[in-house]
mmCIF file with all atom_site columns, C-alpha atoms in Angstrom:
data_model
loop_
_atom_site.group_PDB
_atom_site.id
_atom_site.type_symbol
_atom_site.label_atom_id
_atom_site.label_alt_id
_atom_site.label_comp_id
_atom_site.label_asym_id
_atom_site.label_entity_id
_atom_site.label_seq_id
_atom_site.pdbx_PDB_ins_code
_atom_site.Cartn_x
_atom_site.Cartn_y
_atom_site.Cartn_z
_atom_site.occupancy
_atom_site.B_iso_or_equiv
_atom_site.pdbx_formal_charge
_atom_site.auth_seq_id
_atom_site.auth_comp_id
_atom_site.auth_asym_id
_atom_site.auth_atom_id
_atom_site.pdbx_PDB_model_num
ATOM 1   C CA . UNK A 1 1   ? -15.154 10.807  -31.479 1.00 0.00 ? 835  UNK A CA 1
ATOM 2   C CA . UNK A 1 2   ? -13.737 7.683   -33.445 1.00 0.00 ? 836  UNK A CA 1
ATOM 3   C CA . UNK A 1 3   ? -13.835 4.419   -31.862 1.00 0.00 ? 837  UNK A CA 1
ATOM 4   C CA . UNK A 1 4   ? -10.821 3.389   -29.434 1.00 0.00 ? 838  UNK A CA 1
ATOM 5   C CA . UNK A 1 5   ? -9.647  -0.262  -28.539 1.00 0.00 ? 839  UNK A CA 1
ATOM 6   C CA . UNK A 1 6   ? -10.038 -0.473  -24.831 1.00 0.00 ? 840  UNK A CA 1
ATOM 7   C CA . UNK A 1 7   ? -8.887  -3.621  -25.046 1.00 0.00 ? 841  UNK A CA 1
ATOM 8   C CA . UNK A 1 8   ? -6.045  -3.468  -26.227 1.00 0.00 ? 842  UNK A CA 1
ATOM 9   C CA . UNK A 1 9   ? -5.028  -0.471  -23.877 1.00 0.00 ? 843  UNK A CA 1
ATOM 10  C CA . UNK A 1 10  ? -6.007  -2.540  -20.769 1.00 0.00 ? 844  UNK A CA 1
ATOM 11  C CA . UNK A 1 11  ? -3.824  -5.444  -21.584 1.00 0.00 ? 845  UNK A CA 1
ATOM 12  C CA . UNK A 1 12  ? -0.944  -1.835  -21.854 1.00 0.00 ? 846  UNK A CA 1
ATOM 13  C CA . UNK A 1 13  ? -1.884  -0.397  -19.301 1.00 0.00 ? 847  UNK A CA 1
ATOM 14  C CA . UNK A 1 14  ? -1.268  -4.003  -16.879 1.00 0.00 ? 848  UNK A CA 1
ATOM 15  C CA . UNK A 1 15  ? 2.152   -4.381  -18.619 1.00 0.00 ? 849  UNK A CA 1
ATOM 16  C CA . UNK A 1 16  ? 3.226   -1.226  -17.672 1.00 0.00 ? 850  UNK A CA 1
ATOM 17  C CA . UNK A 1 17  ? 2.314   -0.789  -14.466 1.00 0.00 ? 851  UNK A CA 1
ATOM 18  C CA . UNK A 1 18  ? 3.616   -4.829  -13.734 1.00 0.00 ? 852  UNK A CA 1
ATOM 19  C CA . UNK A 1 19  ? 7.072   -3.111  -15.269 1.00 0.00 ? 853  UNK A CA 1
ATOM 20  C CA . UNK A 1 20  ? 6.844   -0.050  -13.559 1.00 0.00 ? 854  UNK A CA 1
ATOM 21  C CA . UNK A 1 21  ? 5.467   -1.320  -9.785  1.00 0.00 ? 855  UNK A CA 1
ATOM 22  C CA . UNK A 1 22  ? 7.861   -4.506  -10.593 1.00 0.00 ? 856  UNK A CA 1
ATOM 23  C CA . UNK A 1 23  ? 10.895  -2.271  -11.179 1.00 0.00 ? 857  UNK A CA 1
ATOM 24  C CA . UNK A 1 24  ? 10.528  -0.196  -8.150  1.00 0.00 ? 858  UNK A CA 1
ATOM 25  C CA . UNK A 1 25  ? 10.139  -2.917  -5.415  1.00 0.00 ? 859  UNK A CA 1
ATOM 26  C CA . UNK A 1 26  ? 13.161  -4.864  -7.106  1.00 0.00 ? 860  UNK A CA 1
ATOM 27  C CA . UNK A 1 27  ? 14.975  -1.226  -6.583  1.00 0.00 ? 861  UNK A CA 1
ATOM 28  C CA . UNK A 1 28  ? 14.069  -0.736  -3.172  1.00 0.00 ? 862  UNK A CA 1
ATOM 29  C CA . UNK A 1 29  ? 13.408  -4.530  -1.470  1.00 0.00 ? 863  UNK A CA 1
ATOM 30  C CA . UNK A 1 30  ? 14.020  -3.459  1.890   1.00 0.00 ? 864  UNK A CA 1
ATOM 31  C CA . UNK A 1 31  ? 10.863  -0.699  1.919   1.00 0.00 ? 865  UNK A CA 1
ATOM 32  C CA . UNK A 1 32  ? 7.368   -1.135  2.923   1.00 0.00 ? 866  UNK A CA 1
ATOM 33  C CA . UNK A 1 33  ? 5.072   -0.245  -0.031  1.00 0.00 ? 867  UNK A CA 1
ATOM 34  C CA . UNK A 1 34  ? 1.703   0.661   1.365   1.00 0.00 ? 868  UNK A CA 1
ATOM 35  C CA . UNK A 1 35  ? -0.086  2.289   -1.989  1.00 0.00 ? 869  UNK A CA 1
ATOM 36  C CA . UNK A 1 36  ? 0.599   1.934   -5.664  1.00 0.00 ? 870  UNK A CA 1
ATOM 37  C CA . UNK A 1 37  ? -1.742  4.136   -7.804  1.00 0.00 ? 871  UNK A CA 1
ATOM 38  C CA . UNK A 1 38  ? -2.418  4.827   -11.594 1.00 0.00 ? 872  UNK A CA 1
ATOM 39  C CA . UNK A 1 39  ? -3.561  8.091   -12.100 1.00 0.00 ? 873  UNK A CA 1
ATOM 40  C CA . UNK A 1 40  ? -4.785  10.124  -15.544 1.00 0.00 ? 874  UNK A CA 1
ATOM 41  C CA . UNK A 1 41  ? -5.111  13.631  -16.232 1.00 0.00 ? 875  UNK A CA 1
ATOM 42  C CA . UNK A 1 42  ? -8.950  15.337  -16.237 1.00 0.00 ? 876  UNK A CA 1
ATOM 43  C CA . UNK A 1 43  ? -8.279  15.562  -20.295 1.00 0.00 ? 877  UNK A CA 1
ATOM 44  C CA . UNK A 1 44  ? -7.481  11.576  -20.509 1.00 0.00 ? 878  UNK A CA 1
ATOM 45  C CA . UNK A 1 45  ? -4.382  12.138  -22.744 1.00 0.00 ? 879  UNK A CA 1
ATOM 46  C CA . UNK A 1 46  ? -1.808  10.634  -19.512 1.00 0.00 ? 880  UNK A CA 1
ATOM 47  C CA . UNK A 1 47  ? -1.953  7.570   -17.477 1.00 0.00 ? 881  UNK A CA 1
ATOM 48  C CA . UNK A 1 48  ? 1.110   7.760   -14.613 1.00 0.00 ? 882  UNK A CA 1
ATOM 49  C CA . UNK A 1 49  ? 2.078   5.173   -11.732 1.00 0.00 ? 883  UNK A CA 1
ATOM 50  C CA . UNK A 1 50  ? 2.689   6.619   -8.940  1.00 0.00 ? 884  UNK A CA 1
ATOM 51  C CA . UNK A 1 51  ? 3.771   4.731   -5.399  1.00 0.00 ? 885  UNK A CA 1
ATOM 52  C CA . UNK A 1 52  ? 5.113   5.175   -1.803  1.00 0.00 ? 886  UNK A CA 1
ATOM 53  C CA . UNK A 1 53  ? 6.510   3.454   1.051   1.00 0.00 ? 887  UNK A CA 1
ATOM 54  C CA . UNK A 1 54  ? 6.006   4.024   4.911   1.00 0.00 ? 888  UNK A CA 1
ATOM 55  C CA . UNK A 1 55  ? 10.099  4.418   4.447   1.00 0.00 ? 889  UNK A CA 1
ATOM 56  C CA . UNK A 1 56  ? 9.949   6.872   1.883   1.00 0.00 ? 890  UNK A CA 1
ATOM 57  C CA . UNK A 1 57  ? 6.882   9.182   3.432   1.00 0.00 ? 891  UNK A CA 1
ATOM 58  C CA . UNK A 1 58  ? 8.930   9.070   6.647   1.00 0.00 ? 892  UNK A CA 1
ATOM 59  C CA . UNK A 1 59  ? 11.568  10.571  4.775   1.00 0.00 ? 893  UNK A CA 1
ATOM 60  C CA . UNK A 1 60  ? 9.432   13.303  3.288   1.00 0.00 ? 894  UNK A CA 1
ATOM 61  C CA . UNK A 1 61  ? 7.621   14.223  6.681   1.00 0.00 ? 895  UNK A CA 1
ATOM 62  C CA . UNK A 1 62  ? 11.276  15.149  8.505   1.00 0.00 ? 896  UNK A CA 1
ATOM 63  C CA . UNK A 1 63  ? 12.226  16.723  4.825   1.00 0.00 ? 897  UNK A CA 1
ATOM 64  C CA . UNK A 1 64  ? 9.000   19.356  4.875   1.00 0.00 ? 898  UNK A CA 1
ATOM 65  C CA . UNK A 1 65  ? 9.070   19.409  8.953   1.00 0.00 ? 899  UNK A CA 1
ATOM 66  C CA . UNK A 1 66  ? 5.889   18.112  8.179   1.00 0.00 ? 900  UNK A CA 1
ATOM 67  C CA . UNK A 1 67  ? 3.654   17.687  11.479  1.00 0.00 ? 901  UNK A CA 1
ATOM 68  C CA . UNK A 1 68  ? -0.002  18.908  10.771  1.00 0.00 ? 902  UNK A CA 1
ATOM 69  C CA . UNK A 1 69  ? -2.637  16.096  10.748  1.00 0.00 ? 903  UNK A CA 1
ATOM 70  C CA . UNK A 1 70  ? -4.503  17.482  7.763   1.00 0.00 ? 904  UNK A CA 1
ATOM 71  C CA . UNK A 1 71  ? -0.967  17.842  5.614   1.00 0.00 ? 905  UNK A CA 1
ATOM 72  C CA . UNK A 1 72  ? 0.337   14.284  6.683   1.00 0.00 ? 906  UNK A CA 1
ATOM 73  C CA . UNK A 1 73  ? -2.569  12.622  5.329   1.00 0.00 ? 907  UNK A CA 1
ATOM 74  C CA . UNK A 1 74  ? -2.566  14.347  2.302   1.00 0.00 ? 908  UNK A CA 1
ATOM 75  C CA . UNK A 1 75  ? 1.379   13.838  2.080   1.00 0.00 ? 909  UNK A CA 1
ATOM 76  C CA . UNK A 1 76  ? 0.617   9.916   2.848   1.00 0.00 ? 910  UNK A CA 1
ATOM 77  C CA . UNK A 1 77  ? -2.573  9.618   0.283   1.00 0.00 ? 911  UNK A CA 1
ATOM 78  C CA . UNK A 1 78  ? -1.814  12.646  -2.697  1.00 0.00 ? 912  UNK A CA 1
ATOM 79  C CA . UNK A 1 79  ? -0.023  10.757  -4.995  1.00 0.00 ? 913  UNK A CA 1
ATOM 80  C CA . UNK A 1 80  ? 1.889   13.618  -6.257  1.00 0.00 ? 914  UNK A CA 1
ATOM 81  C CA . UNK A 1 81  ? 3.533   13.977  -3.284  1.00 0.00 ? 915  UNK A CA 1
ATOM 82  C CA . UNK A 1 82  ? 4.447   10.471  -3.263  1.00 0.00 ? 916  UNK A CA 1
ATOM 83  C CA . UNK A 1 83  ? 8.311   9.659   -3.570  1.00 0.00 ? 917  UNK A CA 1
ATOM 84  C CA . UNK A 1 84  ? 8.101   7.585   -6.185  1.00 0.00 ? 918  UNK A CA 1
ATOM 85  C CA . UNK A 1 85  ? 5.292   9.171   -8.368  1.00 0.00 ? 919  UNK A CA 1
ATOM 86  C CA . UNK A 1 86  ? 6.344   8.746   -12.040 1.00 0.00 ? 920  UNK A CA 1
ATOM 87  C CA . UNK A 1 87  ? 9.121   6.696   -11.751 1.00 0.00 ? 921  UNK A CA 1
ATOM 88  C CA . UNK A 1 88  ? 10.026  3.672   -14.097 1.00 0.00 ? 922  UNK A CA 1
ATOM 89  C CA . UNK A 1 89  ? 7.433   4.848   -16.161 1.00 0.00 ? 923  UNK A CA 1
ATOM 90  C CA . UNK A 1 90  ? 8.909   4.383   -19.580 1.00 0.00 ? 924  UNK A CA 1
ATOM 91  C CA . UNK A 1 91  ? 5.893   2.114   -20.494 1.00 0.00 ? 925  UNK A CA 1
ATOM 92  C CA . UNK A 1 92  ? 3.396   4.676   -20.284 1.00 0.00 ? 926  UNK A CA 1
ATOM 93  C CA . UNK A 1 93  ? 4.481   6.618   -22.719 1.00 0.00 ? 927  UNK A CA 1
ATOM 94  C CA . UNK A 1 94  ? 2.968   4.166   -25.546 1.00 0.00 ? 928  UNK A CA 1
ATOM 95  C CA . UNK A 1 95  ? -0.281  4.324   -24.021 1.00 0.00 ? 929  UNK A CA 1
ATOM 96  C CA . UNK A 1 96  ? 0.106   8.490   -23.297 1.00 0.00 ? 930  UNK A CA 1
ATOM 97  C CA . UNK A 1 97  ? 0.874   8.941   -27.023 1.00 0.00 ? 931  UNK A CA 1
ATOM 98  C CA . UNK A 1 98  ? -2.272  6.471   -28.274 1.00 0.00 ? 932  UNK A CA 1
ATOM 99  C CA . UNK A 1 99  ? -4.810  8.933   -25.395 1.00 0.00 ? 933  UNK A CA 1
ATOM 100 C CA . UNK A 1 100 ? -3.104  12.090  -26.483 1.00 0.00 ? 934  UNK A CA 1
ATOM 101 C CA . UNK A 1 101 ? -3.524  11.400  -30.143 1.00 0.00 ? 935  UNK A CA 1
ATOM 102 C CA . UNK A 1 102 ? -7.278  10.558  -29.825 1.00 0.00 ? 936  UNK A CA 1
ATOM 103 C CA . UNK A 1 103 ? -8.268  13.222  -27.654 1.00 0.00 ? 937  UNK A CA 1
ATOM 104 C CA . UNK A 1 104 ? -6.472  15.733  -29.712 1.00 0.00 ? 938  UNK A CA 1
ATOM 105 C CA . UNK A 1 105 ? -8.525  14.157  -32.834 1.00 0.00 ? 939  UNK A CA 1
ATOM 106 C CA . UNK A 1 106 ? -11.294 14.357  -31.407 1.00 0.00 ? 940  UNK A CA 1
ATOM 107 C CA . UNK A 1 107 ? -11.956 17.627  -31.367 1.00 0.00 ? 941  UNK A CA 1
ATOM 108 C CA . UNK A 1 108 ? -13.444 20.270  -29.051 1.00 0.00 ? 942  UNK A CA 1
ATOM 109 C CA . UNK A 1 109 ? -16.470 18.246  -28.154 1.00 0.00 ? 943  UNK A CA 1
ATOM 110 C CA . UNK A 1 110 ? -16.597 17.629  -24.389 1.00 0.00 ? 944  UNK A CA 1
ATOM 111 C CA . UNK A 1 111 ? -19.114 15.171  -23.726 1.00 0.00 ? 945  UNK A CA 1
ATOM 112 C CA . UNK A 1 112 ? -17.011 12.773  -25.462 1.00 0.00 ? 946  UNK A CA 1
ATOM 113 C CA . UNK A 1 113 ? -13.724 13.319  -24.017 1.00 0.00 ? 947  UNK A CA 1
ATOM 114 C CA . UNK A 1 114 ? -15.491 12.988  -20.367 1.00 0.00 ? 948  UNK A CA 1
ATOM 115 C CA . UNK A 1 115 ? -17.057 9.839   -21.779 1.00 0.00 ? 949  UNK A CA 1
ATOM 116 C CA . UNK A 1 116 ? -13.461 9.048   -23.079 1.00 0.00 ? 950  UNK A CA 1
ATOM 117 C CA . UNK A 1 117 ? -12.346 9.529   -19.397 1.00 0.00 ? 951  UNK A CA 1
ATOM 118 C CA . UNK A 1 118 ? -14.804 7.513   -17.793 1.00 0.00 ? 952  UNK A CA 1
ATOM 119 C CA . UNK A 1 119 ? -13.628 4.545   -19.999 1.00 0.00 ? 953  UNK A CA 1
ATOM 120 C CA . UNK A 1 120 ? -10.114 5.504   -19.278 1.00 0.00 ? 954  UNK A CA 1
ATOM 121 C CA . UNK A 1 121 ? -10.651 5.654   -15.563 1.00 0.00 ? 955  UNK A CA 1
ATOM 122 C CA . UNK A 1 122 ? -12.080 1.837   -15.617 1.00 0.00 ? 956  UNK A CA 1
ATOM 123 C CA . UNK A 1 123 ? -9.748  0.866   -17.801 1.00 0.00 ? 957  UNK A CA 1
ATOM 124 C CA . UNK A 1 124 ? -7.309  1.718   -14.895 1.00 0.00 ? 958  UNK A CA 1
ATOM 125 C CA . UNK A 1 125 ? -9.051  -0.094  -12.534 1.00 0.00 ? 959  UNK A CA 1
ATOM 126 C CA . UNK A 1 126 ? -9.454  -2.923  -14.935 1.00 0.00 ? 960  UNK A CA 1
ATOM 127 C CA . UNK A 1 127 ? -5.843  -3.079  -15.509 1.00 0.00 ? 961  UNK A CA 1
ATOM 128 C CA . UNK A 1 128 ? -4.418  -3.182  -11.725 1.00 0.00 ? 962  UNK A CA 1
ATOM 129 C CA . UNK A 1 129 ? -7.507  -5.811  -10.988 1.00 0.00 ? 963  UNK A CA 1
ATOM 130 C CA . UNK A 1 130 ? -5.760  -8.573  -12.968 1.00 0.00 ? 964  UNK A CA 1
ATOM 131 C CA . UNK A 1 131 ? -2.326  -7.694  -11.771 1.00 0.00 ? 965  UNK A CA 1
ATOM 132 C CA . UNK A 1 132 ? -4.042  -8.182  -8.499  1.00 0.00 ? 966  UNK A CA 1
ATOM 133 C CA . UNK A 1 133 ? -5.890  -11.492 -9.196  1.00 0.00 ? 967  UNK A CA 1
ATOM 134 C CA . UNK A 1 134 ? -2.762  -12.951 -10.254 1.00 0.00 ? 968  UNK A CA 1
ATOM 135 C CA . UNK A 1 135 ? -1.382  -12.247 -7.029  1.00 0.00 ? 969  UNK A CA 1
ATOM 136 C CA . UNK A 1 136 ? 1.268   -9.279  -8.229  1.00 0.00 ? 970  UNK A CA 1
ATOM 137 C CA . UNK A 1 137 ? 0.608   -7.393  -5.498  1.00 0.00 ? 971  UNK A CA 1
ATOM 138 C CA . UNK A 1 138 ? 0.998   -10.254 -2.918  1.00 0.00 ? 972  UNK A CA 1
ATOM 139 C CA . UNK A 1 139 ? -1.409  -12.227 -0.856  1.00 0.00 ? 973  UNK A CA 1
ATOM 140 C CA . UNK A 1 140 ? -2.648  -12.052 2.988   1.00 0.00 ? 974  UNK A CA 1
ATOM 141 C CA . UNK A 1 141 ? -1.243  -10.365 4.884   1.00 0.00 ? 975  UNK A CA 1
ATOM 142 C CA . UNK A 1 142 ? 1.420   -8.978  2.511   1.00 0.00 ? 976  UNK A CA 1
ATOM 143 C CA . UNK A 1 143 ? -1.799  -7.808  0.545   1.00 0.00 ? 977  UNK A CA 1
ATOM 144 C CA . UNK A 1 144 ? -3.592  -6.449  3.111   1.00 0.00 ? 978  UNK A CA 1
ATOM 145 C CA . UNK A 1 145 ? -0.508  -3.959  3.661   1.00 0.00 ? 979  UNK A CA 1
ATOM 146 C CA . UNK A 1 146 ? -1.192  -2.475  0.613   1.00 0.00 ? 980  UNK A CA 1
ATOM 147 C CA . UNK A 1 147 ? -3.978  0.057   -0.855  1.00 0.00 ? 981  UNK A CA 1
ATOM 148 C CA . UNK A 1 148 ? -4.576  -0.212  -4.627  1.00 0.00 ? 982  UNK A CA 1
ATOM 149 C CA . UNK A 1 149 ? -6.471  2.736   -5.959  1.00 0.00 ? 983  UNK A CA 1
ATOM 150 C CA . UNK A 1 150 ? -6.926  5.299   -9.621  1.00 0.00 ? 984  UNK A CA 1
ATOM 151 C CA . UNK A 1 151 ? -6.722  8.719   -9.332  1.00 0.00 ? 985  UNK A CA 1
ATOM 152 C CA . UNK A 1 152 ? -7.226  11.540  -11.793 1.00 0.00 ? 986  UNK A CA 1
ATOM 153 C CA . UNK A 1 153 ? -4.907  15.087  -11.330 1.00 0.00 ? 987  UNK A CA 1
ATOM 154 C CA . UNK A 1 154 ? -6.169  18.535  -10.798 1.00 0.00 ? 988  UNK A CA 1
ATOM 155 C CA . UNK A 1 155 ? -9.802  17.055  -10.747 1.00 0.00 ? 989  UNK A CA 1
ATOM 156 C CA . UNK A 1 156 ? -12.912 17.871  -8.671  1.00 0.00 ? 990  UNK A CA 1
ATOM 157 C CA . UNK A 1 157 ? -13.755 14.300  -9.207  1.00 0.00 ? 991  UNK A CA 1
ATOM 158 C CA . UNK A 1 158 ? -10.891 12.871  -7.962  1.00 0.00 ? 992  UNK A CA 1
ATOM 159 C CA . UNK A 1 159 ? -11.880 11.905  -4.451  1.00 0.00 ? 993  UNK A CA 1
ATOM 160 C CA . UNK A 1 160 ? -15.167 10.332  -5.544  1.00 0.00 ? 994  UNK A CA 1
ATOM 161 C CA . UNK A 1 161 ? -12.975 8.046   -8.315  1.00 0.00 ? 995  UNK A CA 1
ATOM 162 C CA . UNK A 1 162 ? -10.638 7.108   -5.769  1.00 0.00 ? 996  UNK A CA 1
ATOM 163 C CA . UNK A 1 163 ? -12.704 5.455   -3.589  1.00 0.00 ? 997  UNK A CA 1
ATOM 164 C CA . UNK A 1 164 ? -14.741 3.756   -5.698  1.00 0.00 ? 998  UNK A CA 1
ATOM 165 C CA . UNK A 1 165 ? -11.459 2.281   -7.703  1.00 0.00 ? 999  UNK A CA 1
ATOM 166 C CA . UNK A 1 166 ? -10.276 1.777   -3.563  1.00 0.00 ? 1000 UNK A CA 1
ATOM 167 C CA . UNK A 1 167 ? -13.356 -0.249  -2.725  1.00 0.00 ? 1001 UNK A CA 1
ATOM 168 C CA . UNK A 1 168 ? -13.213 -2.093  -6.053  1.00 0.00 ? 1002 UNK A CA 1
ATOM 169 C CA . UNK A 1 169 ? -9.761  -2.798  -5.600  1.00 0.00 ? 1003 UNK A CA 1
ATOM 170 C CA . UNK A 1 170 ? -8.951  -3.803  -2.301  1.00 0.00 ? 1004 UNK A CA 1
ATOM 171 C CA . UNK A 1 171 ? -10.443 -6.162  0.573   1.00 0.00 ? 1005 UNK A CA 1
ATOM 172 C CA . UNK A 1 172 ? -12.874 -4.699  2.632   1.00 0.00 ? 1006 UNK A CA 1
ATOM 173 C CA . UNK A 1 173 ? -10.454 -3.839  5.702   1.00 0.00 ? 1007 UNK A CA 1
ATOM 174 C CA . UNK A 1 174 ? -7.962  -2.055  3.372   1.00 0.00 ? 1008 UNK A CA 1
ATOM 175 C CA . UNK A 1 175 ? -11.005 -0.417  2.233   1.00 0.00 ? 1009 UNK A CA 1
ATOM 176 C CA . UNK A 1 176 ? -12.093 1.453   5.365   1.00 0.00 ? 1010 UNK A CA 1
ATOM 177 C CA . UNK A 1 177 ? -9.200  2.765   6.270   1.00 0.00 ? 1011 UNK A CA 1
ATOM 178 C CA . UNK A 1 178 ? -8.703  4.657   2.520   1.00 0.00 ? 1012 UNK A CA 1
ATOM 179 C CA . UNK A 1 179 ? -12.035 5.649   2.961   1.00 0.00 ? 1013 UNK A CA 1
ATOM 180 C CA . UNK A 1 180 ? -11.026 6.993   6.530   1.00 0.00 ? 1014 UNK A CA 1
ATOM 181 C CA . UNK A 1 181 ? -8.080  8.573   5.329   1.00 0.00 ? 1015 UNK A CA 1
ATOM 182 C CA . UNK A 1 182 ? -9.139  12.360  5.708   1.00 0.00 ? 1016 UNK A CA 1
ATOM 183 C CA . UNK A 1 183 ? -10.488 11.187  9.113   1.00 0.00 ? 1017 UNK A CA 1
ATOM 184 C CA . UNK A 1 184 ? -12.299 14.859  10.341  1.00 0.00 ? 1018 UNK A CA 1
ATOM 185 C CA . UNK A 1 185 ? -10.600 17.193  7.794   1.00 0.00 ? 1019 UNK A CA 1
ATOM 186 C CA . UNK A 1 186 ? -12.573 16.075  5.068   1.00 0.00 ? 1020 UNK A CA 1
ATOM 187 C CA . UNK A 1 187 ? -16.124 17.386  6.048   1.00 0.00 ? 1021 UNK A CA 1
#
């Protein structure tokens, strides 16, 4: 696999999730955001924001009559159940076509796209971590009302990835209660 400039799609990555998170709170001020999320694909050719409000998953509990434990927490933590998954994501697609045109270069060979995809997946992180330090996402208690975290679609490894890019993401309180978030279902 040729060499990719990580850099460079970091520093994309950040501007198009500050557009895209940016965008969506200026569009609905009066919601509650509790989780904005950057998720890839398992072939590392798509990077997607995705977000939700306590507004909007109230909404799409009473939509799907929605009352099971186990299926509201996945409806409040799945991010492709999420009402606002994809949206102002016109940014991305620079930074889709650069991953799709790699991975399609490169080939067959498997152990290098999942190497690809590890870099891609901290790249992720990387990229909400500085929109965090620079206090995008607010600060105390505005902050603590929200969970940062990566995911990665259709993927066994998805849980594991999301709460490491959780814990490295958020303060320890937020923290526990992602990690919580299946509460019994999940053994």
């Amino acid at each position: 696999m040729t060499s990719f400039d990580f850099e460079t799609l970091r520093v994309q990555i950040r501007e198009a999730a500050r557009t895209a998170f940016g965008t969506l709170r200026a569009a609905h001020p009066n919601e509650r955001f509790y989780a904005m999320a950057l998720y890839a694909d398992d072939g590392a050719m798509t990077v997607c924001p995705s977000a939700n409000s306590e507004e909007a998953l109230q909404r799409i509990l009473v939509d799907n009559d929605c009352t099971d434990p186990r299926d509201i927490a996945y409806t409040r933590w799945g991010t492709a159940e999420w009402a606002y998954e994809d949206q102002h994501a016109e940014g991305f697609n620079a930074v889709c076509d650069r991953l799709r045109a790699h991975v399609l270069a490169s080939g067959d060979d498997e152990r290098a796209i999942a190497a690809f995809g590890s870099r891609l997946n901290d790249t992720m992180v990387q990229a909400l971590a500085e929109l965090d330090q620079e206090g995008f996402f607010g600060t105390g208690a505005d902050r603590q009302a929200l969970t940062l975290f990566c995911s990665i679609s259709d993927s066994d490894d998805a849980e594991a990835f999301e709460d490491d890019s959780a814990k490295r993401l958020n303060p320890p309180a937020v923290f526990a209660l992602f990690k919580a978030r299946w509460g019994a279902s999940s053994a």
